[in-house]
Amino acid sequence: MTSSARPILNRRLAEFGTTIFAEMSALAVSTGAINLGQGFPDTDGPEEIREAAVRALRDGRGNQYPPGPGVPELRTAVVEHQRRRYDLSYDPDTEVLVTAGATEAIAASLLALLEPGDEVVALEPYYDSYAACIAMAGGKRVPVTLRPYGSSFRLDLDELRDAVTDRTRLLLINTPHNPTGTVLSREELTAIAELAVERDLLVVTDEVYEHLVFDGAEHVPLASLPGMRDRTVTIGSAGKTFSYTGWKVGWVTAAPELVMAVRSAKQYLTYVSAGPFQYAVAEALALPDTYFSAFREDMRAKRDLLAAGLAEAGFGVFRPAGTYFITTDIRPLGHGDGFAFCRALPERAGVVAIPNAVFYDHREAGAPFVRFAFCKRTEVLADAAERLRKAFAH
Ligand code: PMP
Ligand code: GLN
């Protein structure tokens, strides 16, 4: 410890504290409540993919530092995935970078692309690492708030246009969107693309939930829209798509100059990670379409089960078109402060959830919203729904 009066933690990070996910998962453990807070599945992904990781470990593939950009097998698999799904073509040698999850891809992108003082326009509520990484890069976040509209949250395109100034360096987009479950439509994404082209902005787009879209909604990668291929850094992750969130394998696809820039930062963060898992994820990306459709269908059924339970308990339910999460409104239950509500929920109902306000700069705009994760076993969701009904339904 230093004896000076100067705080230990620097000013850039001081406002962030411990992530809400750590806080709420610890609360779930200490109270024995069902954890619908942090978004991780409570069952592992495909057995054959886990076996592929075991094989790689046994065969000594990836047990020493893999190449900086990622193992060639995975870079090729990412390219093939983007081609097969979206008809987007990338060069595996110069246009793909494997990262320690999407989290590192976000951090490295912002650290590489921002000068101190640059403005970043991002959709609020935002995933918590965005604000911290913008701060670490010395940037300034400019939130554009998604607002409740019927049973979903919508982006106001005029507000987005108005948020862009001469100091804006990049747009940070997330679709499907955590925590609201909004999937931006082709029309909305086209308007975002037109704005980026008109104002000559870079775009970083977090598409980790690309395979989790429901009810016929379509995931449209921003990079596939006119003028976007060479100004967009697209971020993907194996965690969500293959239910192995602990492996932390993510990737970036972008034009060579952008990949080179992101790699410049990434090489001094982790350099490389997850060697054997990279080989397993290469196999996972090549799974047949039936894997992806069954996974999506399974998650849709879980969403429906939890949404029905929450509605019966008396929550206002926003129906997510994608992701792992349902955002609810607690005002119909007579509450208005999501923080207080979530801190009391384990005691009151034996369930843990996340207060959406943590994802907002405009805390008051997020105050009455609470997020529940549905990436859990059916019996766990049914149990949680029953507990919530008992605690709240009259
Ligand atoms: N982006 C979003 C929108 C997320 O919800 C998450 C968390 N799962 C991440 C990025 C981080 O992904 P990863 O675990 O691959 O680092
Ligand atoms: N992305 C996950 C969520 O939103 C959590 C990841 C984390 O704990 N950092 O719940």
Tab-separated table of C-alpha atoms and ligand atoms in Angstrom:
chain	number	residue	atom	x	y	z
A	1	MET	CA	0.000	0.000	0.000
A	2	THR	CA	1.171	3.500	-0.675
A	3	SER	CA	0.866	6.070	2.054
A	4	SER	CA	-0.084	8.914	-0.283
A	5	ALA	CA	-3.668	10.137	-0.412
A	6	ARG	CA	-3.807	9.200	-4.086
A	7	PRO	CA	-6.360	6.433	-4.807
A	8	ILE	CA	-4.831	3.110	-5.825
A	9	LEU	CA	-7.187	2.517	-8.755
A	10	ASN	CA	-6.702	4.999	-11.569
A	11	ARG	CA	-9.320	7.523	-12.569
A	12	ARG	CA	-10.223	5.757	-15.817
A	13	LEU	CA	-11.451	2.658	-13.971
A	14	ALA	CA	-12.589	4.121	-10.653
A	15	GLU	CA	-16.251	4.380	-11.638
A	16	PHE	CA	-16.594	0.724	-12.621
A	17	GLY	CA	-16.024	-1.359	-9.461
A	18	THR	CA	-16.730	-5.108	-9.570
A	19	THR	CA	-18.783	-6.358	-12.528
A	20	ILE	CA	-22.421	-6.936	-11.747
A	21	PHE	CA	-22.043	-10.521	-13.043
A	22	ALA	CA	-19.477	-11.378	-10.394
A	23	GLU	CA	-21.532	-9.657	-7.691
A	24	MET	CA	-24.762	-11.401	-8.610
A	25	SER	CA	-23.202	-14.842	-9.178
A	26	ALA	CA	-21.609	-14.569	-5.722
A	27	LEU	CA	-25.009	-13.647	-4.284
A	28	ALA	CA	-26.518	-16.731	-5.948
A	29	VAL	CA	-23.856	-18.948	-4.365
A	30	SER	CA	-24.154	-17.406	-0.892
A	31	THR	CA	-27.966	-17.578	-0.842
A	32	GLY	CA	-28.433	-20.826	-2.766
A	33	ALA	CA	-30.762	-18.984	-5.170
A	34	ILE	CA	-31.290	-20.015	-8.800
A	35	ASN	CA	-28.851	-17.956	-10.869
A	36	LEU	CA	-30.647	-16.365	-13.813
A	37	GLY	CA	-28.185	-13.468	-13.636
A	38	GLN	CA	-24.921	-14.139	-15.433
A	39	GLY	CA	-25.470	-15.469	-18.940
A	40	PHE	CA	-23.918	-18.924	-19.054
A	41	PRO	CA	-25.583	-22.244	-19.901
A	42	ASP	CA	-25.878	-24.807	-17.093
A	43	THR	CA	-25.160	-27.687	-19.463
A	44	ASP	CA	-22.156	-28.161	-21.710
A	45	GLY	CA	-22.258	-27.892	-25.488
A	46	PRO	CA	-21.859	-30.763	-27.987
A	47	GLU	CA	-20.020	-33.790	-26.626
A	48	GLU	CA	-18.093	-34.272	-29.868
A	49	ILE	CA	-16.680	-30.756	-29.571
A	50	ARG	CA	-15.524	-31.375	-26.016
A	51	GLU	CA	-13.936	-34.600	-27.268
A	52	ALA	CA	-12.203	-32.626	-30.023
A	53	ALA	CA	-10.653	-30.422	-27.306
A	54	VAL	CA	-9.549	-33.496	-25.342
A	55	ARG	CA	-7.991	-34.952	-28.500
A	56	ALA	CA	-6.126	-31.716	-29.206
A	57	LEU	CA	-4.790	-31.662	-25.641
A	58	ARG	CA	-3.696	-35.309	-25.838
A	59	ASP	CA	-2.166	-34.926	-29.282
A	60	GLY	CA	-0.201	-31.895	-28.180
A	61	ARG	CA	-1.957	-29.517	-30.546
A	62	GLY	CA	-2.039	-26.031	-29.062
A	63	ASN	CA	-0.331	-26.937	-25.788
A	64	GLN	CA	2.417	-24.447	-26.610
A	65	TYR	CA	1.806	-20.885	-27.828
A	66	PRO	CA	-0.347	-21.021	-30.943
A	67	PRO	CA	0.413	-18.528	-33.740
A	68	GLY	CA	-0.438	-14.883	-32.902
A	69	PRO	CA	-3.396	-14.581	-35.305
A	70	GLY	CA	-4.837	-17.959	-34.232
A	71	VAL	CA	-4.339	-21.518	-35.519
A	72	PRO	CA	-4.829	-21.785	-39.298
A	73	GLU	CA	-7.574	-24.417	-38.856
A	74	LEU	CA	-9.707	-21.988	-36.849
A	75	ARG	CA	-9.051	-18.985	-39.073
A	76	THR	CA	-10.097	-21.070	-42.077
A	77	ALA	CA	-13.201	-22.297	-40.244
A	78	VAL	CA	-14.202	-18.707	-39.373
A	79	VAL	CA	-13.822	-17.678	-43.016
A	80	GLU	CA	-15.853	-20.661	-44.156
A	81	HIS	CA	-18.574	-19.859	-41.582
A	82	GLN	CA	-18.867	-16.246	-42.761
A	83	ARG	CA	-19.019	-17.415	-46.372
A	84	ARG	CA	-21.540	-20.185	-45.825
A	85	ARG	CA	-23.867	-18.133	-43.613
A	86	TYR	CA	-23.600	-14.639	-45.000
A	87	ASP	CA	-21.788	-14.874	-48.326
A	88	LEU	CA	-19.028	-12.677	-46.868
A	89	SER	CA	-15.497	-13.496	-47.990
A	90	TYR	CA	-12.368	-12.964	-45.896
A	91	ASP	CA	-8.743	-13.964	-46.300
A	92	PRO	CA	-7.813	-16.339	-43.446
A	93	ASP	CA	-4.249	-15.007	-43.342
A	94	THR	CA	-4.850	-11.266	-43.263
A	95	GLU	CA	-8.485	-10.725	-42.337
A	96	VAL	CA	-9.095	-12.944	-39.288
A	97	LEU	CA	-7.773	-12.668	-35.740
A	98	VAL	CA	-8.522	-15.152	-32.966
A	99	THR	CA	-8.961	-13.544	-29.532
A	100	ALA	CA	-9.508	-14.497	-25.877
A	101	GLY	CA	-13.275	-14.373	-26.230
A	102	ALA	CA	-15.266	-11.480	-27.625
A	103	THR	CA	-14.227	-9.553	-24.512
A	104	GLU	CA	-10.637	-9.287	-25.671
A	105	ALA	CA	-11.739	-8.520	-29.226
A	106	ILE	CA	-13.768	-5.562	-27.924
A	107	ALA	CA	-10.927	-4.336	-25.706
A	108	ALA	CA	-8.254	-4.682	-28.381
A	109	SER	CA	-10.444	-3.000	-31.021
A	110	LEU	CA	-11.115	0.015	-28.838
A	111	LEU	CA	-7.529	0.272	-27.590
A	112	ALA	CA	-6.244	0.092	-31.151
A	113	LEU	CA	-8.692	2.374	-32.920
A	114	LEU	CA	-9.311	5.219	-30.464
A	115	GLU	CA	-7.212	8.274	-29.722
A	116	PRO	CA	-7.821	9.889	-26.336
A	117	GLY	CA	-10.860	12.145	-26.595
A	118	ASP	CA	-12.431	10.283	-29.534
A	119	GLU	CA	-16.157	9.787	-29.191
A	120	VAL	CA	-17.760	6.353	-29.473
A	121	VAL	CA	-21.467	6.185	-30.189
A	122	ALA	CA	-22.913	3.036	-28.605
A	123	LEU	CA	-26.394	1.627	-28.086
A	124	GLU	CA	-27.551	1.996	-24.498
A	125	PRO	CA	-28.126	-0.185	-22.477
A	126	TYR	CA	-24.677	-1.587	-23.284
A	127	TYR	CA	-22.805	-4.686	-22.320
A	128	ASP	CA	-20.722	-3.676	-19.331
A	129	SER	CA	-17.256	-4.127	-20.812
A	130	TYR	CA	-17.941	-1.510	-23.511
A	131	ALA	CA	-17.959	1.412	-21.100
A	132	ALA	CA	-14.876	0.180	-19.250
A	133	CYS	CA	-12.909	-0.464	-22.447
A	134	ILE	CA	-13.828	2.900	-23.957
A	135	ALA	CA	-12.605	4.463	-20.707
A	136	MET	CA	-9.364	2.451	-20.735
A	137	ALA	CA	-8.749	3.643	-24.285
A	138	GLY	CA	-9.302	7.257	-23.185
A	139	GLY	CA	-12.395	7.590	-25.381
A	140	LYS	CA	-15.681	9.226	-24.562
A	141	ARG	CA	-18.880	7.215	-24.754
A	142	VAL	CA	-21.940	8.766	-26.309
A	143	PRO	CA	-24.991	6.635	-25.566
A	144	VAL	CA	-28.006	6.349	-27.818
A	145	THR	CA	-30.800	4.865	-25.739
A	146	LEU	CA	-32.977	2.012	-26.993
A	147	ARG	CA	-36.483	2.766	-25.785
A	148	PRO	CA	-39.386	0.506	-24.866
A	149	TYR	CA	-41.855	0.245	-27.686
A	150	GLY	CA	-44.667	-2.278	-27.278
A	151	SER	CA	-43.078	-5.554	-26.254
A	152	SER	CA	-39.541	-4.694	-27.417
A	153	PHE	CA	-36.867	-1.997	-27.312
A	154	ARG	CA	-36.265	0.080	-30.430
A	155	LEU	CA	-33.522	2.301	-31.788
A	156	ASP	CA	-34.442	5.862	-32.756
A	157	LEU	CA	-32.458	6.478	-35.942
A	158	ASP	CA	-32.767	10.261	-35.641
A	159	GLU	CA	-31.235	10.107	-32.175
A	160	LEU	CA	-28.433	8.013	-33.592
A	161	ARG	CA	-27.754	10.532	-36.375
A	162	ASP	CA	-27.822	13.404	-33.882
A	163	ALA	CA	-25.312	11.661	-31.623
A	164	VAL	CA	-22.604	11.709	-34.316
A	165	THR	CA	-20.286	14.744	-34.140
A	166	ASP	CA	-16.970	15.716	-35.727
A	167	ARG	CA	-15.260	13.975	-32.833
A	168	THR	CA	-17.000	10.628	-33.419
A	169	ARG	CA	-14.485	7.952	-34.394
A	170	LEU	CA	-16.607	4.871	-34.310
A	171	LEU	CA	-20.007	3.300	-33.840
A	172	LEU	CA	-20.129	0.377	-31.436
A	173	ILE	CA	-23.091	-1.798	-32.376
A	174	ASN	CA	-24.448	-4.979	-30.797
A	175	THR	CA	-27.039	-7.141	-32.516
A	176	PRO	CA	-28.677	-9.363	-31.300
A	177	HIS	CA	-28.559	-7.003	-28.355
A	178	ASN	CA	-27.686	-7.805	-24.761
A	179	PRO	CA	-29.638	-7.107	-22.501
A	180	THR	CA	-32.802	-6.121	-24.427
A	181	GLY	CA	-32.939	-9.037	-26.885
A	182	THR	CA	-33.517	-6.601	-29.757
A	183	VAL	CA	-32.400	-7.813	-33.178
A	184	LEU	CA	-31.765	-4.825	-35.431
A	185	SER	CA	-33.671	-5.119	-38.695
A	186	ARG	CA	-32.124	-4.913	-42.137
A	187	GLU	CA	-33.681	-1.446	-42.514
A	188	GLU	CA	-32.185	-0.200	-39.250
A	189	LEU	CA	-28.797	-1.664	-40.078
A	190	THR	CA	-28.934	-0.129	-43.543
A	191	ALA	CA	-29.550	3.279	-41.976
A	192	ILE	CA	-26.605	2.725	-39.612
A	193	ALA	CA	-24.437	1.728	-42.575
A	194	GLU	CA	-25.462	4.828	-44.538
A	195	LEU	CA	-24.584	7.007	-41.557
A	196	ALA	CA	-21.181	5.330	-41.167
A	197	VAL	CA	-20.403	5.852	-44.850
A	198	GLU	CA	-21.660	9.446	-44.902
A	199	ARG	CA	-19.668	10.428	-41.794
A	200	ASP	CA	-16.720	8.164	-42.631
A	201	LEU	CA	-16.884	6.246	-39.354
A	202	LEU	CA	-15.398	2.946	-38.319
A	203	VAL	CA	-17.844	0.399	-36.935
A	204	VAL	CA	-17.183	-2.267	-34.330
A	205	THR	CA	-20.051	-4.744	-34.253
A	206	ASP	CA	-20.509	-7.353	-31.540
A	207	GLU	CA	-22.427	-10.249	-33.063
A	208	VAL	CA	-21.791	-12.943	-30.441
A	209	TYR	CA	-25.483	-13.926	-30.403
A	210	GLU	CA	-25.662	-14.240	-34.211
A	211	HIS	CA	-27.062	-17.778	-33.998
A	212	LEU	CA	-29.626	-16.971	-31.305
A	213	VAL	CA	-32.446	-15.307	-33.217
A	214	PHE	CA	-36.060	-16.440	-32.877
A	215	ASP	CA	-39.470	-16.263	-34.547
A	216	GLY	CA	-38.063	-15.908	-38.047
A	217	ALA	CA	-35.971	-12.829	-37.193
A	218	GLU	CA	-32.882	-12.563	-39.388
A	219	HIS	CA	-29.373	-11.756	-38.195
A	220	VAL	CA	-27.854	-9.370	-40.736
A	221	PRO	CA	-24.114	-8.783	-40.302
A	222	LEU	CA	-23.312	-5.083	-40.678
A	223	ALA	CA	-20.279	-5.971	-42.773
A	224	SER	CA	-22.589	-7.378	-45.456
A	225	LEU	CA	-24.201	-3.998	-46.181
A	226	PRO	CA	-23.013	-1.617	-48.917
A	227	GLY	CA	-19.883	0.335	-48.027
A	228	MET	CA	-19.327	-1.609	-44.786
A	229	ARG	CA	-16.989	-4.472	-45.671
A	230	ASP	CA	-13.832	-2.418	-45.198
A	231	ARG	CA	-14.847	-0.160	-42.323
A	232	THR	CA	-16.324	-2.803	-40.025
A	233	VAL	CA	-14.685	-4.908	-37.330
A	234	THR	CA	-17.011	-7.875	-36.757
A	235	ILE	CA	-16.717	-9.772	-33.487
A	236	GLY	CA	-17.854	-13.362	-32.935
A	237	SER	CA	-17.469	-15.868	-30.096
A	238	ALA	CA	-17.693	-19.621	-29.585
A	239	GLY	CA	-18.961	-19.179	-26.023
A	240	LYS	CA	-22.589	-18.475	-26.862
A	241	THR	CA	-22.921	-20.490	-30.050
A	242	PHE	CA	-21.457	-23.724	-28.688
A	243	SER	CA	-22.261	-23.388	-24.972
A	244	TYR	CA	-18.656	-23.369	-23.811
A	245	THR	CA	-18.391	-19.900	-22.299
A	246	GLY	CA	-15.359	-20.871	-20.208
A	247	TRP	CA	-13.189	-21.624	-23.237
A	248	LYS	CA	-12.989	-17.969	-24.214
A	249	VAL	CA	-12.435	-18.336	-27.927
A	250	GLY	CA	-13.515	-15.316	-29.956
A	251	TRP	CA	-12.561	-13.785	-33.265
A	252	VAL	CA	-12.462	-10.661	-35.357
A	253	THR	CA	-13.060	-10.440	-39.088
A	254	ALA	CA	-12.197	-7.202	-40.877
A	255	ALA	CA	-10.091	-5.672	-43.641
A	256	PRO	CA	-6.315	-6.268	-43.331
A	257	GLU	CA	-5.505	-2.778	-42.014
A	258	LEU	CA	-8.111	-3.080	-39.264
A	259	VAL	CA	-7.090	-6.609	-38.309
A	260	MET	CA	-3.464	-5.463	-38.173
A	261	ALA	CA	-4.451	-2.589	-35.869
A	262	VAL	CA	-6.500	-4.788	-33.538
A	263	ARG	CA	-3.679	-7.310	-33.473
A	264	SER	CA	-1.242	-4.574	-32.450
A	265	ALA	CA	-3.204	-4.162	-29.219
A	266	LYS	CA	-4.116	-7.835	-28.782
A	267	GLN	CA	-0.498	-9.022	-28.914
A	268	TYR	CA	0.237	-7.059	-25.729
A	269	LEU	CA	-2.905	-8.121	-23.899
A	270	THR	CA	-2.828	-11.924	-24.038
A	271	TYR	CA	-0.610	-12.463	-27.099
A	272	VAL	CA	-2.429	-15.798	-27.596
A	273	SER	CA	-4.790	-18.048	-25.645
A	274	ALA	CA	-6.803	-21.275	-25.536
A	275	GLY	CA	-4.532	-23.270	-27.923
A	276	PRO	CA	-6.255	-26.693	-27.831
A	277	PHE	CA	-9.720	-25.129	-27.696
A	278	GLN	CA	-9.044	-23.308	-30.946
A	279	TYR	CA	-8.845	-26.672	-32.743
A	280	ALA	CA	-12.109	-27.792	-31.139
A	281	VAL	CA	-13.900	-24.582	-32.119
A	282	ALA	CA	-12.669	-25.026	-35.703
A	283	GLU	CA	-14.582	-28.327	-35.729
A	284	ALA	CA	-17.593	-26.737	-34.034
A	285	LEU	CA	-17.924	-24.040	-36.699
A	286	ALA	CA	-18.146	-26.768	-39.313
A	287	LEU	CA	-21.071	-28.543	-37.604
A	288	PRO	CA	-24.022	-29.083	-39.940
A	289	ASP	CA	-26.914	-26.596	-40.097
A	290	THR	CA	-29.014	-29.029	-38.070
A	291	TYR	CA	-26.869	-28.290	-34.993
A	292	PHE	CA	-27.508	-24.554	-35.272
A	293	SER	CA	-31.242	-24.911	-35.909
A	294	ALA	CA	-31.740	-27.397	-33.043
A	295	PHE	CA	-29.795	-25.123	-30.693
A	296	ARG	CA	-31.908	-22.133	-31.694
A	297	GLU	CA	-35.146	-24.068	-31.300
A	298	ASP	CA	-34.125	-25.317	-27.875
A	299	MET	CA	-33.357	-21.759	-26.728
A	300	ARG	CA	-36.626	-20.467	-28.156
A	301	ALA	CA	-38.549	-23.027	-26.097
A	302	LYS	CA	-36.620	-21.961	-22.982
A	303	ARG	CA	-37.408	-18.336	-23.718
A	304	ASP	CA	-41.100	-19.133	-24.029
A	305	LEU	CA	-41.126	-21.104	-20.783
A	306	LEU	CA	-39.467	-18.336	-18.764
A	307	ALA	CA	-41.417	-15.536	-20.464
A	308	ALA	CA	-44.700	-17.239	-19.575
A	309	GLY	CA	-43.591	-17.714	-15.957
A	310	LEU	CA	-42.491	-14.086	-15.623
A	311	ALA	CA	-45.760	-12.836	-17.121
A	312	GLU	CA	-47.769	-15.039	-14.753
A	313	ALA	CA	-45.796	-13.696	-11.799
A	314	GLY	CA	-46.851	-10.213	-12.894
A	315	PHE	CA	-43.717	-8.822	-14.535
A	316	GLY	CA	-43.959	-6.710	-17.676
A	317	VAL	CA	-42.196	-8.912	-20.247
A	318	PHE	CA	-40.291	-7.646	-23.296
A	319	ARG	CA	-40.214	-10.482	-25.769
A	320	PRO	CA	-36.622	-10.941	-26.961
A	321	ALA	CA	-36.100	-11.699	-30.658
A	322	GLY	CA	-32.601	-12.941	-29.835
A	323	THR	CA	-29.886	-13.639	-27.193
A	324	TYR	CA	-30.035	-15.496	-23.863
A	325	PHE	CA	-31.989	-12.808	-22.025
A	326	ILE	CA	-35.450	-11.503	-21.181
A	327	THR	CA	-35.731	-7.911	-19.985
A	328	THR	CA	-38.686	-7.296	-17.677
A	329	ASP	CA	-40.408	-4.230	-16.257
A	330	ILE	CA	-40.897	-4.421	-12.489
A	331	ARG	CA	-43.333	-1.497	-12.261
A	332	PRO	CA	-46.420	-3.727	-12.617
A	333	LEU	CA	-45.189	-5.424	-9.412
A	334	GLY	CA	-45.149	-2.071	-7.647
A	335	HIS	CA	-41.362	-1.629	-7.785
A	336	GLY	CA	-39.242	0.964	-9.540
A	337	ASP	CA	-35.646	0.405	-8.491
A	338	GLY	CA	-34.077	-2.591	-10.226
A	339	PHE	CA	-30.973	-2.524	-8.018
A	340	ALA	CA	-32.924	-2.775	-4.786
A	341	PHE	CA	-35.246	-5.326	-6.383
A	342	CYS	CA	-32.366	-7.594	-7.515
A	343	ARG	CA	-30.547	-7.347	-4.182
A	344	ALA	CA	-33.738	-8.464	-2.387
A	345	LEU	CA	-34.825	-11.078	-4.938
A	346	PRO	CA	-32.764	-14.045	-3.627
A	347	GLU	CA	-34.285	-13.614	-0.172
A	348	ARG	CA	-37.777	-12.938	-1.461
A	349	ALA	CA	-38.015	-15.494	-4.269
A	350	GLY	CA	-34.809	-17.571	-4.329
A	351	VAL	CA	-33.842	-16.254	-7.775
A	352	VAL	CA	-31.010	-14.011	-8.975
A	353	ALA	CA	-31.410	-11.486	-11.824
A	354	ILE	CA	-29.482	-8.473	-13.139
A	355	PRO	CA	-30.623	-4.841	-12.806
A	356	ASN	CA	-30.442	-3.350	-16.311
A	357	ALA	CA	-29.511	0.054	-14.859
A	358	VAL	CA	-25.870	-1.124	-14.702
A	359	PHE	CA	-25.869	-1.074	-18.503
A	360	TYR	CA	-26.949	2.585	-18.670
A	361	ASP	CA	-25.243	5.950	-18.301
A	362	HIS	CA	-28.739	7.342	-17.904
A	363	ARG	CA	-29.372	5.188	-14.845
A	364	GLU	CA	-32.907	6.470	-14.425
A	365	ALA	CA	-33.827	5.258	-17.927
A	366	GLY	CA	-32.864	1.704	-16.916
A	367	ALA	CA	-34.101	1.780	-13.319
A	368	PRO	CA	-37.328	-0.254	-13.696
A	369	PHE	CA	-35.825	-2.993	-15.897
A	370	VAL	CA	-34.459	-6.331	-14.754
A	371	ARG	CA	-32.821	-9.030	-16.877
A	372	PHE	CA	-33.309	-12.796	-16.550
A	373	ALA	CA	-31.180	-15.370	-18.417
A	374	PHE	CA	-32.994	-18.356	-19.914
A	375	CYS	CA	-29.951	-20.399	-21.033
A	376	LYS	CA	-30.683	-22.926	-18.268
A	377	ARG	CA	-32.157	-26.429	-18.035
A	378	THR	CA	-35.929	-26.645	-18.439
A	379	GLU	CA	-36.454	-27.905	-14.893
A	380	VAL	CA	-34.397	-25.018	-13.505
A	381	LEU	CA	-36.452	-22.487	-15.468
A	382	ALA	CA	-39.694	-24.132	-14.364
A	383	ASP	CA	-38.533	-24.054	-10.736
A	384	ALA	CA	-37.518	-20.369	-11.025
A	385	ALA	CA	-40.854	-19.499	-12.649
A	386	GLU	CA	-42.722	-21.270	-9.848
A	387	ARG	CA	-40.701	-19.438	-7.173
A	388	LEU	CA	-41.401	-16.077	-8.840
A	389	ARG	CA	-45.102	-16.884	-9.132
A	390	LYS	CA	-45.255	-17.785	-5.441
A	391	ALA	CA	-43.396	-14.636	-4.437
A	392	PHE	CA	-45.311	-12.142	-6.589
A	393	ALA	CA	-48.540	-13.436	-8.136
A	394	HIS	CA	-51.610	-12.595	-6.082
B	1	PMP	N1	-20.533	-9.277	-25.975
B	1	PMP	C1	-21.750	-9.495	-25.476
B	1	PMP	C2	-22.910	-8.736	-26.004
B	1	PMP	C3	-21.913	-10.444	-24.474
B	1	PMP	O1	-23.115	-10.675	-23.954
B	1	PMP	C4	-20.782	-11.131	-24.000
B	1	PMP	C5	-20.909	-12.042	-22.823
B	1	PMP	N2	-21.184	-13.192	-23.039
B	1	PMP	C6	-19.545	-10.878	-24.569
B	1	PMP	C7	-19.456	-9.927	-25.545
B	1	PMP	C8	-18.303	-11.585	-24.115
B	1	PMP	O2	-18.097	-12.750	-24.811
B	1	PMP	P1	-16.902	-13.749	-24.468
B	1	PMP	O3	-17.343	-14.606	-23.355
B	1	PMP	O4	-16.652	-14.478	-25.740
B	1	PMP	O5	-15.720	-12.914	-24.076
B	2	GLN	N1	-22.089	-11.906	-21.178
B	2	GLN	C1	-22.569	-12.454	-19.972
B	2	GLN	C2	-23.839	-11.730	-19.542
B	2	GLN	O1	-24.208	-10.710	-20.101
B	2	GLN	C3	-21.615	-12.351	-18.824
B	2	GLN	C4	-20.172	-12.374	-19.079
B	2	GLN	C5	-19.391	-11.944	-17.875
B	2	GLN	O2	-19.628	-12.431	-16.781
B	2	GLN	N2	-18.512	-11.016	-18.056
B	2	GLN	O3	-24.440	-12.193	-18.633
